[in-house]
Structures are given as structure tokens and as C-alpha cells.
Amino acid sequence: MEIREFAERVLLSTELALKVNAISTEMTDDFPGEAVRVEEPNRPPNLQFAERRAAPRLPSPQSLIDPRKRAVAHHILANHELQALEVMAWTLLAFPDAPSEFRHGLARIMVDEQRHTRMHAERAAKLGVQFGDLPVNCYIWKKAMDFENVLDYLAGLPLVFEGRNLDHTIELETAFNAVGDTRSAHIMRAIHDDEIEHVRFGLEWLRKLKPEELSDWEAFEKHLHWPLRPEKARGEDFQRQARQQAGMTDEFIDRLESAEDTTHKS
Ligand SMILES: [Fe+2]
Ligand SMILES: [Fe+2]
């Protein structure tokens, strides 16, 4: 299948299975086509983006003792994974001139994001909530609409959203283990391990595509669009080793860890 066709299938299908089920054919990139910026992904009626306040917030770690709250958590996370997948598809359609090696790499990562979406959706269902039973937000998607080039994508999605997920996945693994839900904890660890590779991919391409005179950090900062900023690229429980595994320099990691919290401005 052509990468463009795969991206269109993920972004423009209204049926969830077509968006998130893996396809087994080889990917080709012979016809990347014209640049198209899709404003909103197509989704089934029960997964349309809702007002931010209509969607439930991530339940507190203490409340996860209640299986229903764990189901809500997986439902929210399934929507995060689905948005990441859709943003990647959007990027393939918006930037057809990006190097083919980058496009192939991104298409491979999308297969992981499809699997992550299915894992969370299946776990939510097992705990009593079908994916689509609750309102879902569009936070990640909306931020991606500010991306003007591939470097913006790299700074914003792999290095902020996937970067901070290196911390969130471990925080949630700990929280699920604390209430005895080892299956949910295992899902978080599996996603964490994949996320290291996704962040590595983002960093490697940032290095390849940035102007040589800019450091990794300068290129990262330069390509963030407010409200995305360095301190958004970390959670509570800072995972230094995972970032080292993803190829970040110690200097880059130190800067991330100490980036000033300016949340009061947002
Ligand atoms: Fe993911
Ligand atoms: Fe990812």
C-alpha cells in the first residue's frame, strides 16, 4: 500500500476498525502526492471531538481502585493514542516532500500507535466501558494544527507529547500496580518501551533536518508553538534513563528537567 493511501485511510475513514487495525501489506512511497492539510480527522459518530470540559479528566491514582475509573483512564488514553496516530497521518499528507525514509519510519510508528489504541480500547471494554461511550477531547490534534513544517512536528509531537509520555506511562504503571491491576500496568510498560523508540525517531530526524548551526535544544525550542514549551515535555516522575536510551544528550535532558514551569501563563 502507498503511504499516502495508508494515511488517508487512518485519517479519513469513519470506521474505527479501518483506522486502527493493522494492515499487513508492504508500504511504498512512490506517489506522495500534493500537500493537503486536513482540518479534522473523520471518526465514528461516538468518537467525535467534544468540548474540552465535556470530556472526563484522568482519574486520580487513588481512585483507580475502582474498576470503572480504570476504564475511564484507558478510554482517555485510547483517545490520546488515536490522536497521535491521526496527527502522524496528517503529517504524511501535509508534508509529502519530506524524505521518504522519514515517511516510511513514521508509517511504521503508526502501526505501534494503532496497536496502542487497540490495547487501551480493549482494556477499557474489559473494565466495562466501550471506546466511544464517553466524550473525548481534541487537545493533541488542535496543537498539531499549528505545525508548519516537519521540524515543528518533530519538536511538538515526538519531543513534547511522546516525550512526556515517557513519564506518564511509568506514573500510570505504578498507579495500576498499586491497586493490583497488573494487566493495565503491563500495557503501560509496553507502551513506555515503544515510546522510547518513538522519541528516538523524533530526535534523530530533528538532528538530520535542523540547520547545522543550531544545537538540538535550540532547534527544539525554536520549533515549539505556544502553548507547547519545554516544560510540557515532562511529567511528574522524570525518567532520565528512558531519555538517555532515546538518545538525548545529558545537556538536553538537564535542560528539560530544569525548564521553568510557566503554566500560569497558559
Ligand atoms: Fe502510543
Ligand atoms: Fe508513540
PDB file of C-alpha atoms and ligand atoms in Angstrom:
ATOM      1  CA  MET A   1       0.000   0.000   0.000  1.00  0.00           C
ATOM      2  CA  GLU A   2       1.157   3.535  -0.752  1.00  0.00           C
ATOM      3  CA  ILE A   3       1.969   5.546   2.372  1.00  0.00           C
ATOM      4  CA  ARG A   4      -0.396   8.272   1.211  1.00  0.00           C
ATOM      5  CA  GLU A   5      -3.246   5.770   0.930  1.00  0.00           C
ATOM      6  CA  PHE A   6      -2.471   4.449   4.413  1.00  0.00           C
ATOM      7  CA  ALA A   7      -2.502   8.000   5.827  1.00  0.00           C
ATOM      8  CA  GLU A   8      -5.830   8.716   4.131  1.00  0.00           C
ATOM      9  CA  ARG A   9      -7.299   5.504   5.436  1.00  0.00           C
ATOM     10  CA  VAL A  10      -6.304   6.375   9.015  1.00  0.00           C
ATOM     11  CA  LEU A  11      -7.382   9.990   8.803  1.00  0.00           C
ATOM     12  CA  LEU A  12     -10.463   9.855   6.598  1.00  0.00           C
ATOM     13  CA  SER A  13     -12.162   6.549   7.457  1.00  0.00           C
ATOM     14  CA  THR A  14     -15.173   6.959   9.709  1.00  0.00           C
ATOM     15  CA  GLU A  15     -14.997   3.345  10.851  1.00  0.00           C
ATOM     16  CA  LEU A  16     -12.745   2.752  13.848  1.00  0.00           C
ATOM     17  CA  ALA A  17     -11.545  -0.659  12.643  1.00  0.00           C
ATOM     18  CA  LEU A  18     -10.252   0.872   9.405  1.00  0.00           C
ATOM     19  CA  LYS A  19      -8.369   3.493  11.382  1.00  0.00           C
ATOM     20  CA  VAL A  20      -6.731   1.278  13.988  1.00  0.00           C
ATOM     21  CA  ASN A  21      -6.466  -2.233  12.565  1.00  0.00           C
ATOM     22  CA  ALA A  22      -3.045  -3.068  11.187  1.00  0.00           C
ATOM     23  CA  ILE A  23      -2.613  -3.809   7.519  1.00  0.00           C
ATOM     24  CA  SER A  24      -0.078  -6.406   6.583  1.00  0.00           C
ATOM     25  CA  THR A  25       1.000  -5.229   3.123  1.00  0.00           C
ATOM     26  CA  GLU A  26       4.375  -3.591   2.418  1.00  0.00           C
ATOM     27  CA  MET A  27       4.412   0.196   2.321  1.00  0.00           C
ATOM     28  CA  THR A  28       5.593   2.065  -0.768  1.00  0.00           C
ATOM     29  CA  ASP A  29       6.098   5.793  -1.215  1.00  0.00           C
ATOM     30  CA  ASP A  30       6.136   6.201  -4.977  1.00  0.00           C
ATOM     31  CA  PHE A  31       3.264   8.722  -5.070  1.00  0.00           C
ATOM     32  CA  PRO A  32       3.387  11.047  -2.047  1.00  0.00           C
ATOM     33  CA  GLY A  33       1.050  13.439  -3.916  1.00  0.00           C
ATOM     34  CA  GLU A  34       0.161  17.059  -3.255  1.00  0.00           C
ATOM     35  CA  ALA A  35       0.341  18.650   0.181  1.00  0.00           C
ATOM     36  CA  VAL A  36      -3.054  18.550   1.906  1.00  0.00           C
ATOM     37  CA  ARG A  37      -3.830  19.928   5.373  1.00  0.00           C
ATOM     38  CA  VAL A  38      -6.846  18.049   6.707  1.00  0.00           C
ATOM     39  CA  GLU A  39      -8.668  20.196   9.282  1.00  0.00           C
ATOM     40  CA  GLU A  40     -10.289  17.424  11.305  1.00  0.00           C
ATOM     41  CA  PRO A  41      -9.988  13.658  11.248  1.00  0.00           C
ATOM     42  CA  ASN A  42     -13.026  11.624  10.282  1.00  0.00           C
ATOM     43  CA  ARG A  43     -14.219   9.455  13.127  1.00  0.00           C
ATOM     44  CA  PRO A  44     -17.269   7.368  14.002  1.00  0.00           C
ATOM     45  CA  PRO A  45     -20.174   9.391  15.492  1.00  0.00           C
ATOM     46  CA  ASN A  46     -19.411   8.280  19.070  1.00  0.00           C
ATOM     47  CA  LEU A  47     -15.778   9.464  18.882  1.00  0.00           C
ATOM     48  CA  GLN A  48     -16.306  12.986  17.572  1.00  0.00           C
ATOM     49  CA  PHE A  49     -14.247  15.614  19.392  1.00  0.00           C
ATOM     50  CA  ALA A  50     -16.153  17.155  22.285  1.00  0.00           C
ATOM     51  CA  GLU A  51     -15.688  20.441  24.112  1.00  0.00           C
ATOM     52  CA  ARG A  52     -12.638  20.168  26.337  1.00  0.00           C
ATOM     53  CA  ARG A  53     -14.669  20.363  29.545  1.00  0.00           C
ATOM     54  CA  ALA A  54     -17.165  17.735  28.406  1.00  0.00           C
ATOM     55  CA  ALA A  55     -14.515  15.008  28.361  1.00  0.00           C
ATOM     56  CA  PRO A  56     -13.664  13.324  31.687  1.00  0.00           C
ATOM     57  CA  ARG A  57     -10.340  14.150  33.340  1.00  0.00           C
ATOM     58  CA  LEU A  58      -7.793  11.461  34.078  1.00  0.00           C
ATOM     59  CA  PRO A  59      -8.862   9.858  37.390  1.00  0.00           C
ATOM     60  CA  SER A  60      -6.521  10.326  40.360  1.00  0.00           C
ATOM     61  CA  PRO A  61      -4.171   7.433  41.199  1.00  0.00           C
ATOM     62  CA  GLN A  62      -6.067   6.748  44.463  1.00  0.00           C
ATOM     63  CA  SER A  63      -9.408   6.452  42.659  1.00  0.00           C
ATOM     64  CA  LEU A  64      -8.086   3.722  40.341  1.00  0.00           C
ATOM     65  CA  ILE A  65      -9.052   1.134  42.947  1.00  0.00           C
ATOM     66  CA  ASP A  66     -12.484   1.438  41.267  1.00  0.00           C
ATOM     67  CA  PRO A  67     -12.520  -0.605  38.005  1.00  0.00           C
ATOM     68  CA  ARG A  68     -14.862   1.922  36.412  1.00  0.00           C
ATOM     69  CA  LYS A  69     -12.257   4.671  36.984  1.00  0.00           C
ATOM     70  CA  ARG A  70      -9.590   2.460  35.447  1.00  0.00           C
ATOM     71  CA  ALA A  71     -11.847   2.016  32.434  1.00  0.00           C
ATOM     72  CA  VAL A  72     -12.212   5.805  32.170  1.00  0.00           C
ATOM     73  CA  ALA A  73      -8.406   6.152  32.287  1.00  0.00           C
ATOM     74  CA  HIS A  74      -7.948   3.637  29.463  1.00  0.00           C
ATOM     75  CA  HIS A  75     -10.695   5.373  27.468  1.00  0.00           C
ATOM     76  CA  ILE A  76      -8.877   8.712  27.744  1.00  0.00           C
ATOM     77  CA  LEU A  77      -5.549   7.110  26.856  1.00  0.00           C
ATOM     78  CA  ALA A  78      -7.055   5.315  23.842  1.00  0.00           C
ATOM     79  CA  ASN A  79      -8.110   8.738  22.570  1.00  0.00           C
ATOM     80  CA  HIS A  80      -4.583  10.092  23.134  1.00  0.00           C
ATOM     81  CA  GLU A  81      -3.150   7.226  21.106  1.00  0.00           C
ATOM     82  CA  LEU A  82      -5.740   7.711  18.381  1.00  0.00           C
ATOM     83  CA  GLN A  83      -4.938  11.420  18.148  1.00  0.00           C
ATOM     84  CA  ALA A  84      -1.199  10.699  17.919  1.00  0.00           C
ATOM     85  CA  LEU A  85      -1.969   8.270  15.098  1.00  0.00           C
ATOM     86  CA  GLU A  86      -4.139  10.841  13.336  1.00  0.00           C
ATOM     87  CA  VAL A  87      -1.537  13.597  13.722  1.00  0.00           C
ATOM     88  CA  MET A  88       1.064  11.295  12.154  1.00  0.00           C
ATOM     89  CA  ALA A  89      -1.288  10.598   9.231  1.00  0.00           C
ATOM     90  CA  TRP A  90      -1.929  14.344   8.944  1.00  0.00           C
ATOM     91  CA  THR A  91       1.844  14.941   8.809  1.00  0.00           C
ATOM     92  CA  LEU A  92       2.290  12.450   5.971  1.00  0.00           C
ATOM     93  CA  LEU A  93      -0.405  14.224   3.952  1.00  0.00           C
ATOM     94  CA  ALA A  94       0.731  17.748   4.846  1.00  0.00           C
ATOM     95  CA  PHE A  95       4.425  17.211   4.050  1.00  0.00           C
ATOM     96  CA  PRO A  96       4.719  14.921   1.033  1.00  0.00           C
ATOM     97  CA  ASP A  97       8.165  16.366   0.232  1.00  0.00           C
ATOM     98  CA  ALA A  98       9.699  15.062   3.487  1.00  0.00           C
ATOM     99  CA  PRO A  99      12.422  12.423   2.945  1.00  0.00           C
ATOM    100  CA  SER A 100      10.976   9.064   2.032  1.00  0.00           C
ATOM    101  CA  GLU A 101      12.990   7.400   4.804  1.00  0.00           C
ATOM    102  CA  PHE A 102      11.263   9.672   7.319  1.00  0.00           C
ATOM    103  CA  ARG A 103       7.844   8.877   5.840  1.00  0.00           C
ATOM    104  CA  HIS A 104       8.496   5.123   5.973  1.00  0.00           C
ATOM    105  CA  GLY A 105       9.674   5.425   9.589  1.00  0.00           C
ATOM    106  CA  LEU A 106       6.593   7.398  10.539  1.00  0.00           C
ATOM    107  CA  ALA A 107       4.317   4.835   8.869  1.00  0.00           C
ATOM    108  CA  ARG A 108       5.990   2.100  10.958  1.00  0.00           C
ATOM    109  CA  ILE A 109       5.426   4.092  14.149  1.00  0.00           C
ATOM    110  CA  MET A 110       1.765   4.491  13.188  1.00  0.00           C
ATOM    111  CA  VAL A 111       1.440   0.704  13.348  1.00  0.00           C
ATOM    112  CA  ASP A 112       2.540   0.954  17.013  1.00  0.00           C
ATOM    113  CA  GLU A 113       0.027   3.755  17.647  1.00  0.00           C
ATOM    114  CA  GLN A 114      -2.729   1.639  16.120  1.00  0.00           C
ATOM    115  CA  ARG A 115      -1.777  -1.183  18.478  1.00  0.00           C
ATOM    116  CA  HIS A 116      -1.643   1.165  21.480  1.00  0.00           C
ATOM    117  CA  THR A 117      -5.119   2.474  20.672  1.00  0.00           C
ATOM    118  CA  ARG A 118      -6.465  -1.070  20.454  1.00  0.00           C
ATOM    119  CA  MET A 119      -4.765  -2.114  23.710  1.00  0.00           C
ATOM    120  CA  HIS A 120      -6.352   0.729  25.665  1.00  0.00           C
ATOM    121  CA  ALA A 121      -9.740   0.316  23.966  1.00  0.00           C
ATOM    122  CA  GLU A 122      -9.765  -3.416  24.707  1.00  0.00           C
ATOM    123  CA  ARG A 123      -8.747  -2.880  28.317  1.00  0.00           C
ATOM    124  CA  ALA A 124     -11.410  -0.190  28.797  1.00  0.00           C
ATOM    125  CA  ALA A 125     -14.014  -2.583  27.366  1.00  0.00           C
ATOM    126  CA  LYS A 126     -12.859  -5.376  29.660  1.00  0.00           C
ATOM    127  CA  LEU A 127     -13.351  -2.991  32.589  1.00  0.00           C
ATOM    128  CA  GLY A 128     -16.844  -2.057  31.410  1.00  0.00           C
ATOM    129  CA  VAL A 129     -16.545   0.992  29.109  1.00  0.00           C
ATOM    130  CA  GLN A 130     -16.614   0.701  25.314  1.00  0.00           C
ATOM    131  CA  PHE A 131     -14.336   3.074  23.397  1.00  0.00           C
ATOM    132  CA  GLY A 132     -16.765   5.794  22.324  1.00  0.00           C
ATOM    133  CA  ASP A 133     -19.035   5.574  25.387  1.00  0.00           C
ATOM    134  CA  LEU A 134     -17.522   8.786  26.841  1.00  0.00           C
ATOM    135  CA  PRO A 135     -16.824  12.215  25.316  1.00  0.00           C
ATOM    136  CA  VAL A 136     -13.259  12.660  24.016  1.00  0.00           C
ATOM    137  CA  ASN A 137     -11.127  15.796  23.727  1.00  0.00           C
ATOM    138  CA  CYS A 138      -9.011  17.086  20.850  1.00  0.00           C
ATOM    139  CA  TYR A 139      -6.064  18.628  22.709  1.00  0.00           C
ATOM    140  CA  ILE A 140      -3.245  16.911  20.829  1.00  0.00           C
ATOM    141  CA  TRP A 141      -4.937  17.337  17.448  1.00  0.00           C
ATOM    142  CA  LYS A 142      -5.538  21.053  17.974  1.00  0.00           C
ATOM    143  CA  LYS A 143      -1.905  21.681  18.886  1.00  0.00           C
ATOM    144  CA  ALA A 144      -0.747  19.868  15.754  1.00  0.00           C
ATOM    145  CA  MET A 145      -2.731  22.262  13.574  1.00  0.00           C
ATOM    146  CA  ASP A 146      -0.006  24.853  14.286  1.00  0.00           C
ATOM    147  CA  PHE A 147       2.706  22.691  12.685  1.00  0.00           C
ATOM    148  CA  GLU A 148       4.033  24.419   9.577  1.00  0.00           C
ATOM    149  CA  ASN A 149       6.847  22.035   8.683  1.00  0.00           C
ATOM    150  CA  VAL A 150       8.354  18.693   9.638  1.00  0.00           C
ATOM    151  CA  LEU A 151      10.616  20.256  12.287  1.00  0.00           C
ATOM    152  CA  ASP A 152       7.536  21.692  14.030  1.00  0.00           C
ATOM    153  CA  TYR A 153       6.067  18.206  14.018  1.00  0.00           C
ATOM    154  CA  LEU A 154       9.268  16.698  15.456  1.00  0.00           C
ATOM    155  CA  ALA A 155       9.551  19.270  18.236  1.00  0.00           C
ATOM    156  CA  GLY A 156       5.856  19.094  19.067  1.00  0.00           C
ATOM    157  CA  LEU A 157       4.757  15.505  18.783  1.00  0.00           C
ATOM    158  CA  PRO A 158       7.678  13.145  19.427  1.00  0.00           C
ATOM    159  CA  LEU A 159       9.636  15.506  21.657  1.00  0.00           C
ATOM    160  CA  VAL A 160       6.777  17.026  23.677  1.00  0.00           C
ATOM    161  CA  PHE A 161       3.790  14.657  23.662  1.00  0.00           C
ATOM    162  CA  GLU A 162       5.646  11.364  23.298  1.00  0.00           C
ATOM    163  CA  GLY A 163       8.496  12.709  25.440  1.00  0.00           C
ATOM    164  CA  ARG A 164       6.244  13.455  28.367  1.00  0.00           C
ATOM    165  CA  ASN A 165       4.578  10.102  27.908  1.00  0.00           C
ATOM    166  CA  LEU A 166       7.902   8.542  28.946  1.00  0.00           C
ATOM    167  CA  ASP A 167       6.999   9.834  32.422  1.00  0.00           C
ATOM    168  CA  HIS A 168       3.211   9.378  32.335  1.00  0.00           C
ATOM    169  CA  THR A 169       3.453   5.719  31.294  1.00  0.00           C
ATOM    170  CA  ILE A 170       5.605   4.927  34.338  1.00  0.00           C
ATOM    171  CA  GLU A 171       3.428   7.006  36.676  1.00  0.00           C
ATOM    172  CA  LEU A 172       0.390   5.035  35.485  1.00  0.00           C
ATOM    173  CA  GLU A 173       2.214   1.715  35.610  1.00  0.00           C
ATOM    174  CA  THR A 174       2.928   2.452  39.271  1.00  0.00           C
ATOM    175  CA  ALA A 175      -0.648   3.559  39.935  1.00  0.00           C
ATOM    176  CA  PHE A 176      -2.173   0.446  38.327  1.00  0.00           C
ATOM    177  CA  ASN A 177       0.227  -1.847  40.173  1.00  0.00           C
ATOM    178  CA  ALA A 178      -0.662  -0.115  43.453  1.00  0.00           C
ATOM    179  CA  VAL A 179      -4.296  -1.169  43.023  1.00  0.00           C
ATOM    180  CA  GLY A 180      -3.365  -4.680  41.875  1.00  0.00           C
ATOM    181  CA  ASP A 181      -4.239  -4.245  38.179  1.00  0.00           C
ATOM    182  CA  THR A 182      -1.137  -5.852  36.726  1.00  0.00           C
ATOM    183  CA  ARG A 183      -2.693  -6.217  33.258  1.00  0.00           C
ATOM    184  CA  SER A 184      -3.197  -2.448  32.969  1.00  0.00           C
ATOM    185  CA  ALA A 185       0.280  -1.875  34.403  1.00  0.00           C
ATOM    186  CA  HIS A 186       1.750  -4.193  31.791  1.00  0.00           C
ATOM    187  CA  ILE A 187       0.086  -2.201  28.994  1.00  0.00           C
ATOM    188  CA  MET A 188       1.684   0.985  30.314  1.00  0.00           C
ATOM    189  CA  ARG A 189       5.140  -0.617  30.392  1.00  0.00           C
ATOM    190  CA  ALA A 190       4.765  -1.975  26.844  1.00  0.00           C
ATOM    191  CA  ILE A 191       3.780   1.471  25.589  1.00  0.00           C
ATOM    192  CA  HIS A 192       6.653   3.062  27.520  1.00  0.00           C
ATOM    193  CA  ASP A 193       9.140   0.774  25.787  1.00  0.00           C
ATOM    194  CA  ASP A 194       7.725   1.648  22.345  1.00  0.00           C
ATOM    195  CA  GLU A 195       7.687   5.330  23.241  1.00  0.00           C
ATOM    196  CA  ILE A 196      11.447   5.324  23.818  1.00  0.00           C
ATOM    197  CA  GLU A 197      11.864   4.326  20.168  1.00  0.00           C
ATOM    198  CA  HIS A 198       9.339   6.941  19.026  1.00  0.00           C
ATOM    199  CA  VAL A 199      11.179   9.697  20.870  1.00  0.00           C
ATOM    200  CA  ARG A 200      14.464   8.431  19.460  1.00  0.00           C
ATOM    201  CA  PHE A 201      12.987   8.626  15.936  1.00  0.00           C
ATOM    202  CA  GLY A 202      11.892  12.210  16.560  1.00  0.00           C
ATOM    203  CA  LEU A 203      15.269  13.259  17.917  1.00  0.00           C
ATOM    204  CA  GLU A 204      17.212  11.576  15.117  1.00  0.00           C
ATOM    205  CA  TRP A 205      15.150  13.360  12.464  1.00  0.00           C
ATOM    206  CA  LEU A 206      15.388  16.671  14.290  1.00  0.00           C
ATOM    207  CA  ARG A 207      19.166  16.272  14.069  1.00  0.00           C
ATOM    208  CA  LYS A 208      19.038  15.375  10.388  1.00  0.00           C
ATOM    209  CA  LEU A 209      16.708  18.188   9.339  1.00  0.00           C
ATOM    210  CA  LYS A 210      17.724  21.107  11.564  1.00  0.00           C
ATOM    211  CA  PRO A 211      20.232  23.730  10.367  1.00  0.00           C
ATOM    212  CA  GLU A 212      23.687  22.568  11.387  1.00  0.00           C
ATOM    213  CA  GLU A 213      24.460  25.681  13.422  1.00  0.00           C
ATOM    214  CA  LEU A 214      21.580  25.038  15.819  1.00  0.00           C
ATOM    215  CA  SER A 215      22.033  22.691  18.776  1.00  0.00           C
ATOM    216  CA  ASP A 216      19.399  20.010  19.439  1.00  0.00           C
ATOM    217  CA  TRP A 217      17.964  22.216  22.160  1.00  0.00           C
ATOM    218  CA  GLU A 218      17.894  25.366  20.056  1.00  0.00           C
ATOM    219  CA  ALA A 219      16.132  23.567  17.215  1.00  0.00           C
ATOM    220  CA  PHE A 220      13.647  22.017  19.663  1.00  0.00           C
ATOM    221  CA  GLU A 221      12.785  25.357  21.297  1.00  0.00           C
ATOM    222  CA  LYS A 222      12.655  27.242  18.026  1.00  0.00           C
ATOM    223  CA  HIS A 223      10.054  24.874  16.596  1.00  0.00           C
ATOM    224  CA  LEU A 224       7.640  24.843  19.523  1.00  0.00           C
ATOM    225  CA  HIS A 225       4.424  26.803  19.115  1.00  0.00           C
ATOM    226  CA  TRP A 226       2.902  28.223  22.292  1.00  0.00           C
ATOM    227  CA  PRO A 227       1.437  26.753  24.479  1.00  0.00           C
ATOM    228  CA  LEU A 228       3.842  23.912  23.711  1.00  0.00           C
ATOM    229  CA  ARG A 229       7.072  24.634  25.568  1.00  0.00           C
ATOM    230  CA  PRO A 230       9.907  22.598  27.070  1.00  0.00           C
ATOM    231  CA  GLU A 231       8.294  22.032  30.470  1.00  0.00           C
ATOM    232  CA  LYS A 232       5.329  20.431  28.686  1.00  0.00           C
ATOM    233  CA  ALA A 233       7.741  17.682  27.619  1.00  0.00           C
ATOM    234  CA  ARG A 234       7.879  16.088  31.053  1.00  0.00           C
ATOM    235  CA  GLY A 235       5.523  14.566  33.588  1.00  0.00           C
ATOM    236  CA  GLU A 236       5.827  14.325  37.357  1.00  0.00           C
ATOM    237  CA  ASP A 237       8.155  11.385  37.628  1.00  0.00           C
ATOM    238  CA  PHE A 238      11.090  12.361  35.401  1.00  0.00           C
ATOM    239  CA  GLN A 239      12.567   9.352  33.582  1.00  0.00           C
ATOM    240  CA  ARG A 240      16.202  10.252  32.902  1.00  0.00           C
ATOM    241  CA  GLN A 241      17.290   6.810  31.809  1.00  0.00           C
ATOM    242  CA  ALA A 242      14.497   6.439  29.246  1.00  0.00           C
ATOM    243  CA  ARG A 243      15.558   9.758  27.730  1.00  0.00           C
ATOM    244  CA  GLN A 244      19.179   8.599  27.603  1.00  0.00           C
ATOM    245  CA  GLN A 245      18.007   5.447  25.842  1.00  0.00           C
ATOM    246  CA  ALA A 246      16.162   7.634  23.351  1.00  0.00           C
ATOM    247  CA  GLY A 247      19.494   9.277  22.521  1.00  0.00           C
ATOM    248  CA  MET A 248      19.127  12.640  24.268  1.00  0.00           C
ATOM    249  CA  THR A 249      22.365  14.186  25.467  1.00  0.00           C
ATOM    250  CA  ASP A 250      22.756  14.810  29.189  1.00  0.00           C
ATOM    251  CA  GLU A 251      22.715  18.522  28.459  1.00  0.00           C
ATOM    252  CA  PHE A 252      19.377  18.232  26.657  1.00  0.00           C
ATOM    253  CA  ILE A 253      17.962  16.134  29.498  1.00  0.00           C
ATOM    254  CA  ASP A 254      19.190  18.599  32.139  1.00  0.00           C
ATOM    255  CA  ARG A 255      17.535  21.455  30.291  1.00  0.00           C
ATOM    256  CA  LEU A 256      14.278  19.543  30.022  1.00  0.00           C
ATOM    257  CA  GLU A 257      14.325  18.671  33.698  1.00  0.00           C
ATOM    258  CA  SER A 258      15.025  22.226  34.809  1.00  0.00           C
ATOM    259  CA  ALA A 259      12.850  24.054  32.250  1.00  0.00           C
ATOM    260  CA  GLU A 260      10.930  26.694  34.130  1.00  0.00           C
ATOM    261  CA  ASP A 261       7.299  25.942  34.802  1.00  0.00           C
ATOM    262  CA  THR A 262       5.299  28.754  33.246  1.00  0.00           C
ATOM    263  CA  THR A 263       1.885  27.093  33.396  1.00  0.00           C
ATOM    264  CA  HIS A 264       0.391  30.222  34.958  1.00  0.00           C
ATOM    265  CA  LYS A 265       0.733  31.887  31.552  1.00  0.00           C
ATOM    266  CA  SER A 266      -1.388  29.361  29.671  1.00  0.00           C
TER     267      SER A 266
HETATM  268 FE    FE B   1       1.473   5.373  21.503  1.00  0.00          FE
HETATM  269 FE    FE B   2       4.219   6.963  20.380  1.00  0.00          FE
END
